[in-house]
Amino acid sequence: MKSIYLIGFMGSGKTTIGKALSLSLNLPVMDSDEEVSRLTGKTIVEIFEGEGEVGFRTLETKCLRNLPVENFIITTGGGIVLKEENRQWMRENGKVVLLDASPEEILKRLEGDKTRPLLIGEKETKVVKILSERMPLYLDAADVIIDTTDKSVETIVEELMNRL
Ligand code: SKM
């Protein structure tokens, strides 16, 4: 089967759902952020500090194209949809699932998380702003949309499996 790309904002649950889905479907999972780190030997924070967001996006696009397009679950960086070529790549090569969550839920899940360079400072304002700017791009890429707000991991995975 074609790979399943999980997309969504930081804190939308891609990593957690990716692992649970991997067990349910018996498919391995890979993560685009982890691939970027593996390729460069640097953390995402270090890449943002050294090469800026533009440098990171170039590496992210390169890594996306090297991830398997069959029989894998691919969890993606929250901004992977910013590039039209990435949205197109995922649409053409896999099944794209958007994990949606309200800004309130996202803020709750990201409490104390210091690994997100784009959210340094006024986190609340930034989440609302970036999420609303990106929503059209997430919707453009997605084949399936799952609202994760106030749902258990089991419920989300069950819903997702029914809609694949
Ligand atoms: O890919 C990382 C990075 O921190 C950028 C990002 C974003 O733009 O939403 C999300 C993270 O997964």
CSV table of C-alpha atoms and ligand atoms in Angstrom, one decimal:
chain,number,residue,atom,x,y,z
A,1,MET,CA,0.0,0.0,0.0
A,2,LYS,CA,1.0,3.6,-0.4
A,3,SER,CA,2.6,5.3,2.6
A,4,ILE,CA,0.4,7.3,4.9
A,5,TYR,CA,1.6,10.8,5.6
A,6,LEU,CA,0.4,12.3,8.9
A,7,ILE,CA,0.3,16.1,8.7
A,8,GLY,CA,-0.8,18.8,11.1
A,9,PHE,CA,0.4,21.6,13.4
A,10,MET,CA,3.0,21.1,16.2
A,11,GLY,CA,1.2,19.4,19.0
A,12,SER,CA,-1.6,17.9,16.8
A,13,GLY,CA,-0.5,14.4,17.9
A,14,LYS,CA,1.4,13.2,14.8
A,15,THR,CA,4.1,11.3,16.7
A,16,THR,CA,1.7,9.7,19.2
A,17,ILE,CA,-0.8,8.7,16.5
A,18,GLY,CA,2.0,7.6,14.2
A,19,LYS,CA,3.3,5.1,16.8
A,20,ALA,CA,-0.2,3.8,17.6
A,21,LEU,CA,-1.2,3.5,13.9
A,22,SER,CA,2.1,1.7,13.3
A,23,LEU,CA,1.2,-1.0,15.8
A,24,SER,CA,-2.4,-1.3,14.5
A,25,LEU,CA,-1.4,-1.5,10.8
A,26,ASN,CA,1.9,-3.3,11.4
A,27,LEU,CA,3.8,-0.8,9.4
A,28,PRO,CA,7.0,0.9,10.3
A,29,VAL,CA,7.1,4.7,11.0
A,30,MET,CA,9.5,7.4,10.0
A,31,ASP,CA,9.6,11.0,10.9
A,32,SER,CA,10.7,13.9,8.6
A,33,ASP,CA,12.2,16.0,11.4
A,34,GLU,CA,14.2,13.0,12.6
A,35,GLU,CA,15.5,12.4,9.1
A,36,VAL,CA,16.6,16.0,8.9
A,37,SER,CA,18.4,15.6,12.2
A,38,ARG,CA,20.0,12.3,11.1
A,39,LEU,CA,21.2,13.7,7.8
A,40,THR,CA,22.8,16.8,9.4
A,41,GLY,CA,23.8,15.4,12.8
A,42,LYS,CA,22.1,18.5,14.3
A,43,THR,CA,18.9,19.1,16.3
A,44,ILE,CA,16.1,21.1,14.7
A,45,VAL,CA,16.9,24.0,17.0
A,46,GLU,CA,20.5,24.0,16.0
A,47,ILE,CA,19.6,24.0,12.3
A,48,PHE,CA,17.2,27.0,12.8
A,49,GLU,CA,20.0,28.8,14.7
A,50,GLY,CA,22.6,28.1,12.1
A,51,GLU,CA,20.8,28.1,8.8
A,52,GLY,CA,17.5,29.8,9.6
A,53,GLU,CA,14.1,28.6,8.6
A,54,VAL,CA,14.9,28.8,4.9
A,55,GLY,CA,17.8,26.4,5.3
A,56,PHE,CA,15.7,24.0,7.4
A,57,ARG,CA,12.9,24.0,4.7
A,58,THR,CA,15.4,23.1,2.0
A,59,LEU,CA,16.6,20.1,4.1
A,60,GLU,CA,13.0,19.1,4.9
A,61,THR,CA,12.0,19.0,1.3
A,62,LYS,CA,15.1,16.9,0.4
A,63,CYS,CA,14.3,14.4,3.2
A,64,LEU,CA,10.7,14.1,2.3
A,65,ARG,CA,11.7,12.9,-1.1
A,66,ASN,CA,13.9,10.3,0.3
A,67,LEU,CA,11.3,8.8,2.6
A,68,PRO,CA,9.6,5.6,1.4
A,69,VAL,CA,6.5,6.0,-0.6
A,70,GLU,CA,5.2,2.5,0.1
A,71,ASN,CA,4.3,0.6,3.2
A,72,PHE,CA,5.4,3.2,5.7
A,73,ILE,CA,3.8,5.7,8.0
A,74,ILE,CA,5.5,9.0,7.7
A,75,THR,CA,5.1,11.7,10.4
A,76,THR,CA,5.9,15.1,9.1
A,77,GLY,CA,7.2,18.4,10.4
A,78,GLY,CA,4.4,20.9,11.2
A,79,GLY,CA,5.5,23.2,8.3
A,80,ILE,CA,6.0,20.6,5.6
A,81,VAL,CA,2.9,21.9,3.8
A,82,LEU,CA,4.4,25.4,3.3
A,83,LYS,CA,5.9,24.3,0.1
A,84,GLU,CA,3.6,23.5,-2.8
A,85,GLU,CA,6.0,20.9,-4.1
A,86,ASN,CA,5.8,19.0,-0.8
A,87,ARG,CA,2.0,19.1,-0.8
A,88,GLN,CA,2.0,17.8,-4.3
A,89,TRP,CA,4.6,15.1,-3.5
A,90,MET,CA,2.6,13.7,-0.6
A,91,ARG,CA,-0.7,13.9,-2.5
A,92,GLU,CA,0.8,12.1,-5.5
A,93,ASN,CA,2.7,9.5,-3.5
A,94,GLY,CA,0.6,8.6,-0.6
A,95,LYS,CA,-2.5,9.0,1.5
A,96,VAL,CA,-2.4,12.3,3.4
A,97,VAL,CA,-4.1,12.5,6.8
A,98,LEU,CA,-4.5,15.8,8.6
A,99,LEU,CA,-4.7,15.6,12.4
A,100,ASP,CA,-6.6,18.7,13.3
A,101,ALA,CA,-6.8,20.2,16.8
A,102,SER,CA,-8.1,23.5,18.3
A,103,PRO,CA,-5.5,26.2,19.3
A,104,GLU,CA,-6.5,25.7,22.9
A,105,GLU,CA,-5.7,21.9,22.7
A,106,ILE,CA,-2.4,22.6,20.9
A,107,LEU,CA,-1.3,25.0,23.5
A,108,LYS,CA,-2.1,22.5,26.3
A,109,ARG,CA,-0.1,19.8,24.5
A,110,LEU,CA,2.9,22.1,23.9
A,111,GLU,CA,3.1,23.4,27.5
A,112,GLY,CA,6.8,23.4,28.6
A,113,ASP,CA,8.0,22.3,25.2
A,114,LYS,CA,11.2,24.3,24.3
A,115,THR,CA,12.1,22.4,21.1
A,116,ARG,CA,9.9,24.5,18.7
A,117,PRO,CA,11.9,27.5,17.3
A,118,LEU,CA,8.9,29.1,15.6
A,119,LEU,CA,7.0,29.3,18.9
A,120,ILE,CA,9.6,31.1,21.0
A,121,GLY,CA,8.1,34.1,22.8
A,122,GLU,CA,4.4,34.8,22.6
A,123,LYS,CA,3.3,31.2,22.2
A,124,GLU,CA,-0.4,31.8,22.4
A,125,THR,CA,-0.5,34.5,19.7
A,126,LYS,CA,1.9,32.6,17.5
A,127,VAL,CA,-0.1,29.4,17.6
A,128,VAL,CA,-3.3,31.1,16.6
A,129,LYS,CA,-1.7,33.2,13.9
A,130,ILE,CA,0.4,30.4,12.3
A,131,LEU,CA,-2.4,27.9,12.5
A,132,SER,CA,-4.9,30.1,10.7
A,133,GLU,CA,-2.3,31.0,8.1
A,134,ARG,CA,-1.5,27.3,7.5
A,135,MET,CA,-5.0,25.8,7.6
A,136,PRO,CA,-5.7,26.4,3.9
A,137,LEU,CA,-2.4,24.6,3.1
A,138,TYR,CA,-3.2,21.6,5.4
A,139,LEU,CA,-6.6,21.3,3.7
A,140,ASP,CA,-5.0,21.5,0.3
A,141,ALA,CA,-2.8,18.6,1.0
A,142,ALA,CA,-5.2,16.4,3.0
A,143,ASP,CA,-7.2,13.4,1.7
A,144,VAL,CA,-8.6,12.7,5.1
A,145,ILE,CA,-9.2,15.1,8.0
A,146,ILE,CA,-9.5,13.8,11.6
A,147,ASP,CA,-10.4,16.1,14.5
A,148,THR,CA,-8.4,15.0,17.4
A,149,THR,CA,-9.6,17.5,20.0
A,150,ASP,CA,-10.8,15.7,23.2
A,151,LYS,CA,-10.5,12.3,21.7
A,152,SER,CA,-8.4,9.4,23.0
A,153,VAL,CA,-5.6,7.9,21.0
A,154,GLU,CA,-7.6,4.7,20.5
A,155,THR,CA,-10.6,6.6,19.2
A,156,ILE,CA,-8.5,8.6,16.8
A,157,VAL,CA,-6.7,5.5,15.4
A,158,GLU,CA,-10.0,3.7,15.0
A,159,GLU,CA,-11.5,6.6,13.1
A,160,LEU,CA,-8.5,6.9,11.0
A,161,MET,CA,-8.4,3.2,10.1
A,162,ASN,CA,-12.1,3.4,9.0
A,163,ARG,CA,-11.3,6.2,6.7
A,164,LEU,CA,-8.2,5.0,5.0
B,1,SKM,O1,9.7,20.7,11.7
B,1,SKM,C1,9.8,21.2,13.0
B,1,SKM,C2,10.2,22.6,13.0
B,1,SKM,O2,10.3,23.0,14.4
B,1,SKM,C3,9.2,23.5,12.3
B,1,SKM,C4,7.8,23.2,12.5
B,1,SKM,C5,6.8,24.1,11.9
B,1,SKM,O3,7.1,24.9,11.1
B,1,SKM,O4,5.6,23.9,12.3
B,1,SKM,C6,7.4,22.0,13.2
B,1,SKM,C7,8.4,21.1,13.7
B,1,SKM,O5,7.9,19.7,13.5
